[in-house]
Amino acid sequence: REWLIDGPALAAFLVLYFRGFWLCGRTLLPVIFGIVAIGLVTAPHNPGASCFFIFAAGFVGEVGRPAVAVRWLGAIVAIVAVQTYLLSLSPPFWVPATVISILVGGSNIHFCEMRRKDRALIKAHEAAEHLATIAERERIARDLHDLLGHTLSIIVLKSELAAKVAD
């Protein structure tokens, strides 16, 4: 009977898990909720179901800003606590489901924020390079304009001088 629950649950988990890598932001929430639901269904008879909560916590970092992600991580841990209380689940279930979920979720929140900051820094660096290129082009154009204007002025002045000397 457990295989009738665990088999389809594992298949659904794999679909959700690999789908989660293609999503980000709020579109990732249904994947997280689906994985948490699989953990809720399988936890009463399988202490190893705590891994589903850990995997769900692993995706939380991509949901949004760190404060939002921490709230979602807290919701996952609260769900584990409520289920543990209601079903009187054993420590081999709730200890990894809470402790490792907090560790994995927290580290992923940190690394996702670092990736966001790195992308912003790269974008700012590219913008600075672009502005430096434009400034260099403008400097060259200004120098050419000044040089050409000076040369033409000298030519006009010398031609007028030559015309007066020739008269």
PDB file of N, CA and C in Angstrom, residues 77-124:
ATOM      1  N   VAL A  77       8.762  25.423   7.311  1.00  0.00           N
ATOM      2  CA  VAL A  77       9.111  24.889   8.631  1.00  0.00           C
ATOM      3  C   VAL A  77       7.875  24.847   9.526  1.00  0.00           C
ATOM      4  N   ALA A  78       6.995  25.840   9.424  1.00  0.00           N
ATOM      5  CA  ALA A  78       5.758  25.839  10.216  1.00  0.00           C
ATOM      6  C   ALA A  78       4.851  24.685   9.798  1.00  0.00           C
ATOM      7  N   ILE A  79       4.799  24.402   8.503  1.00  0.00           N
ATOM      8  CA  ILE A  79       3.992  23.270   8.023  1.00  0.00           C
ATOM      9  C   ILE A  79       4.523  21.969   8.605  1.00  0.00           C
ATOM     10  N   VAL A  80       5.843  21.820   8.611  1.00  0.00           N
ATOM     11  CA  VAL A  80       6.445  20.613   9.204  1.00  0.00           C
ATOM     12  C   VAL A  80       6.078  20.534  10.688  1.00  0.00           C
ATOM     13  N   ALA A  81       6.151  21.653  11.397  1.00  0.00           N
ATOM     14  CA  ALA A  81       5.842  21.656  12.833  1.00  0.00           C
ATOM     15  C   ALA A  81       4.389  21.285  13.093  1.00  0.00           C
ATOM     16  N   VAL A  82       3.483  21.840  12.297  1.00  0.00           N
ATOM     17  CA  VAL A  82       2.061  21.546  12.485  1.00  0.00           C
ATOM     18  C   VAL A  82       1.776  20.073  12.196  1.00  0.00           C
ATOM     19  N   GLN A  83       2.338  19.556  11.108  1.00  0.00           N
ATOM     20  CA  GLN A  83       2.102  18.147  10.785  1.00  0.00           C
ATOM     21  C   GLN A  83       2.711  17.238  11.846  1.00  0.00           C
ATOM     22  N   THR A  84       3.891  17.588  12.324  1.00  0.00           N
ATOM     23  CA  THR A  84       4.526  16.791  13.377  1.00  0.00           C
ATOM     24  C   THR A  84       3.657  16.769  14.629  1.00  0.00           C
ATOM     25  N   TYR A  85       3.100  17.913  14.977  1.00  0.00           N
ATOM     26  CA  TYR A  85       2.249  18.004  16.168  1.00  0.00           C
ATOM     27  C   TYR A  85       0.950  17.223  15.979  1.00  0.00           C
ATOM     28  N   LEU A  86       0.292  17.414  14.839  1.00  0.00           N
ATOM     29  CA  LEU A  86      -1.004  16.766  14.612  1.00  0.00           C
ATOM     30  C   LEU A  86      -0.897  15.252  14.490  1.00  0.00           C
ATOM     31  N   LEU A  87       0.184  14.764  13.866  1.00  0.00           N
ATOM     32  CA  LEU A  87       0.322  13.319  13.633  1.00  0.00           C
ATOM     33  C   LEU A  87       1.288  12.652  14.598  1.00  0.00           C
ATOM     34  N   SER A  88       1.844  13.413  15.529  1.00  0.00           N
ATOM     35  CA  SER A  88       2.823  12.895  16.496  1.00  0.00           C
ATOM     36  C   SER A  88       3.940  12.132  15.783  1.00  0.00           C
ATOM     37  N   LEU A  89       4.556  12.788  14.829  1.00  0.00           N
ATOM     38  CA  LEU A  89       5.615  12.148  14.055  1.00  0.00           C
ATOM     39  C   LEU A  89       6.907  12.089  14.864  1.00  0.00           C
ATOM     40  N   SER A  90       7.740  11.137  14.526  1.00  0.00           N
ATOM     41  CA  SER A  90       8.958  10.891  15.298  1.00  0.00           C
ATOM     42  C   SER A  90      10.081  11.856  14.912  1.00  0.00           C
ATOM     43  N   PRO A  91      11.066  12.008  15.797  1.00  0.00           N
ATOM     44  CA  PRO A  91      12.202  12.890  15.502  1.00  0.00           C
ATOM     45  C   PRO A  91      12.956  12.567  14.206  1.00  0.00           C
ATOM     46  N   PRO A  92      13.075  11.290  13.790  1.00  0.00           N
ATOM     47  CA  PRO A  92      13.750  11.053  12.507  1.00  0.00           C
ATOM     48  C   PRO A  92      13.065  11.749  11.317  1.00  0.00           C
ATOM     49  N   PHE A  93      11.819  12.141  11.486  1.00  0.00           N
ATOM     50  CA  PHE A  93      11.147  12.907  10.436  1.00  0.00           C
ATOM     51  C   PHE A  93      11.370  14.401  10.630  1.00  0.00           C
ATOM     52  N   TRP A  94      11.003  14.924  11.797  1.00  0.00           N
ATOM     53  CA  TRP A  94      10.948  16.379  11.937  1.00  0.00           C
ATOM     54  C   TRP A  94      12.296  17.042  12.159  1.00  0.00           C
ATOM     55  N   VAL A  95      13.283  16.340  12.704  1.00  0.00           N
ATOM     56  CA  VAL A  95      14.589  16.971  12.916  1.00  0.00           C
ATOM     57  C   VAL A  95      15.242  17.329  11.578  1.00  0.00           C
ATOM     58  N   PRO A  96      15.396  16.358  10.650  1.00  0.00           N
ATOM     59  CA  PRO A  96      15.982  16.756   9.358  1.00  0.00           C
ATOM     60  C   PRO A  96      15.083  17.717   8.581  1.00  0.00           C
ATOM     61  N   ALA A  97      13.768  17.503   8.685  1.00  0.00           N
ATOM     62  CA  ALA A  97      12.852  18.357   7.927  1.00  0.00           C
ATOM     63  C   ALA A  97      12.944  19.809   8.359  1.00  0.00           C
ATOM     64  N   THR A  98      13.243  20.064   9.612  1.00  0.00           N
ATOM     65  CA  THR A  98      13.355  21.450  10.066  1.00  0.00           C
ATOM     66  C   THR A  98      14.789  21.967   9.987  1.00  0.00           C
ATOM     67  N   VAL A  99      15.715  21.243  10.591  1.00  0.00           N
ATOM     68  CA  VAL A  99      17.095  21.735  10.678  1.00  0.00           C
ATOM     69  C   VAL A  99      17.743  21.844   9.305  1.00  0.00           C
ATOM     70  N   ILE A 100      17.683  20.775   8.537  1.00  0.00           N
ATOM     71  CA  ILE A 100      18.350  20.794   7.225  1.00  0.00           C
ATOM     72  C   ILE A 100      17.606  21.720   6.265  1.00  0.00           C
ATOM     73  N   SER A 101      16.281  21.791   6.381  1.00  0.00           N
ATOM     74  CA  SER A 101      15.533  22.734   5.540  1.00  0.00           C
ATOM     75  C   SER A 101      15.971  24.167   5.812  1.00  0.00           C
ATOM     76  N   ILE A 102      16.159  24.504   7.076  1.00  0.00           N
ATOM     77  CA  ILE A 102      16.607  25.862   7.424  1.00  0.00           C
ATOM     78  C   ILE A 102      18.011  26.108   6.880  1.00  0.00           C
ATOM     79  N   LEU A 103      18.894  25.120   7.025  1.00  0.00           N
ATOM     80  CA  LEU A 103      20.261  25.287   6.531  1.00  0.00           C
ATOM     81  C   LEU A 103      20.309  25.403   5.008  1.00  0.00           C
ATOM     82  N   VAL A 104      19.632  24.500   4.326  1.00  0.00           N
ATOM     83  CA  VAL A 104      19.640  24.515   2.855  1.00  0.00           C
ATOM     84  C   VAL A 104      18.917  25.746   2.333  1.00  0.00           C
ATOM     85  N   GLY A 105      17.742  26.022   2.882  1.00  0.00           N
ATOM     86  CA  GLY A 105      16.987  27.192   2.436  1.00  0.00           C
ATOM     87  C   GLY A 105      17.726  28.487   2.702  1.00  0.00           C
ATOM     88  N   GLY A 106      18.307  28.610   3.890  1.00  0.00           N
ATOM     89  CA  GLY A 106      19.053  29.823   4.227  1.00  0.00           C
ATOM     90  C   GLY A 106      20.263  30.029   3.339  1.00  0.00           C
ATOM     91  N   SER A 107      21.008  28.958   3.092  1.00  0.00           N
ATOM     92  CA  SER A 107      22.188  29.104   2.223  1.00  0.00           C
ATOM     93  C   SER A 107      21.770  29.423   0.795  1.00  0.00           C
ATOM     94  N   ASN A 108      20.694  28.830   0.307  1.00  0.00           N
ATOM     95  CA  ASN A 108      20.239  29.139  -1.054  1.00  0.00           C
ATOM     96  C   ASN A 108      19.711  30.564  -1.162  1.00  0.00           C
ATOM     97  N   ILE A 109      19.068  31.049  -0.121  1.00  0.00           N
ATOM     98  CA  ILE A 109      18.623  32.447  -0.113  1.00  0.00           C
ATOM     99  C   ILE A 109      19.845  33.359  -0.221  1.00  0.00           C
ATOM    100  N   HIS A 110      20.879  33.052   0.558  1.00  0.00           N
ATOM    101  CA  HIS A 110      22.110  33.853   0.524  1.00  0.00           C
ATOM    102  C   HIS A 110      22.743  33.814  -0.867  1.00  0.00           C
ATOM    103  N   PHE A 111      22.914  32.634  -1.432  1.00  0.00           N
ATOM    104  CA  PHE A 111      23.587  32.525  -2.727  1.00  0.00           C
ATOM    105  C   PHE A 111      22.752  33.115  -3.864  1.00  0.00           C
ATOM    106  N   CYS A 112      21.438  33.015  -3.788  1.00  0.00           N
ATOM    107  CA  CYS A 112      20.589  33.648  -4.809  1.00  0.00           C
ATOM    108  C   CYS A 112      20.720  35.163  -4.745  1.00  0.00           C
ATOM    109  N   GLU A 113      20.785  35.709  -3.538  1.00  0.00           N
ATOM    110  CA  GLU A 113      20.962  37.155  -3.401  1.00  0.00           C
ATOM    111  C   GLU A 113      22.336  37.577  -3.925  1.00  0.00           C
ATOM    112  N   MET A 114      23.352  36.767  -3.669  1.00  0.00           N
ATOM    113  CA  MET A 114      24.686  37.076  -4.192  1.00  0.00           C
ATOM    114  C   MET A 114      24.685  37.043  -5.730  1.00  0.00           C
ATOM    115  N   ARG A 115      23.984  36.082  -6.324  1.00  0.00           N
ATOM    116  CA  ARG A 115      23.890  36.033  -7.793  1.00  0.00           C
ATOM    117  C   ARG A 115      23.155  37.254  -8.331  1.00  0.00           C
ATOM    118  N   ARG A 116      22.089  37.682  -7.642  1.00  0.00           N
ATOM    119  CA  ARG A 116      21.364  38.880  -8.074  1.00  0.00           C
ATOM    120  C   ARG A 116      22.282  40.102  -8.016  1.00  0.00           C
ATOM    121  N   LYS A 117      23.043  40.229  -6.951  1.00  0.00           N
ATOM    122  CA  LYS A 117      23.965  41.358  -6.829  1.00  0.00           C
ATOM    123  C   LYS A 117      25.074  41.284  -7.868  1.00  0.00           C
ATOM    124  N   ASP A 118      25.564  40.093  -8.153  1.00  0.00           N
ATOM    125  CA  ASP A 118      26.597  39.935  -9.177  1.00  0.00           C
ATOM    126  C   ASP A 118      26.070  40.354 -10.547  1.00  0.00           C
ATOM    127  N   ARG A 119      24.837  39.946 -10.859  1.00  0.00           N
ATOM    128  CA  ARG A 119      24.244  40.342 -12.150  1.00  0.00           C
ATOM    129  C   ARG A 119      24.090  41.858 -12.234  1.00  0.00           C
ATOM    130  N   ALA A 120      23.670  42.486 -11.137  1.00  0.00           N
ATOM    131  CA  ALA A 120      23.526  43.948 -11.126  1.00  0.00           C
ATOM    132  C   ALA A 120      24.889  44.620 -11.289  1.00  0.00           C
ATOM    133  N   LEU A 121      25.905  44.065 -10.661  1.00  0.00           N
ATOM    134  CA  LEU A 121      27.248  44.626 -10.776  1.00  0.00           C
ATOM    135  C   LEU A 121      27.782  44.485 -12.201  1.00  0.00           C
ATOM    136  N   ILE A 122      27.542  43.346 -12.826  1.00  0.00           N
ATOM    137  CA  ILE A 122      27.972  43.144 -14.215  1.00  0.00           C
ATOM    138  C   ILE A 122      27.248  44.120 -15.131  1.00  0.00           C
ATOM    139  N   LYS A 123      25.954  44.306 -14.890  1.00  0.00           N
ATOM    140  CA  LYS A 123      25.182  45.247 -15.707  1.00  0.00           C
ATOM    141  C   LYS A 123      25.712  46.673 -15.550  1.00  0.00           C
ATOM    142  N   ALA A 124      26.034  47.066 -14.321  1.00  0.00           N
ATOM    143  CA  ALA A 124      26.576  48.404 -14.074  1.00  0.00           C
ATOM    144  C   ALA A 124      27.952  48.559 -14.732  1.00  0.00           C
TER     145      ALA A 124
END
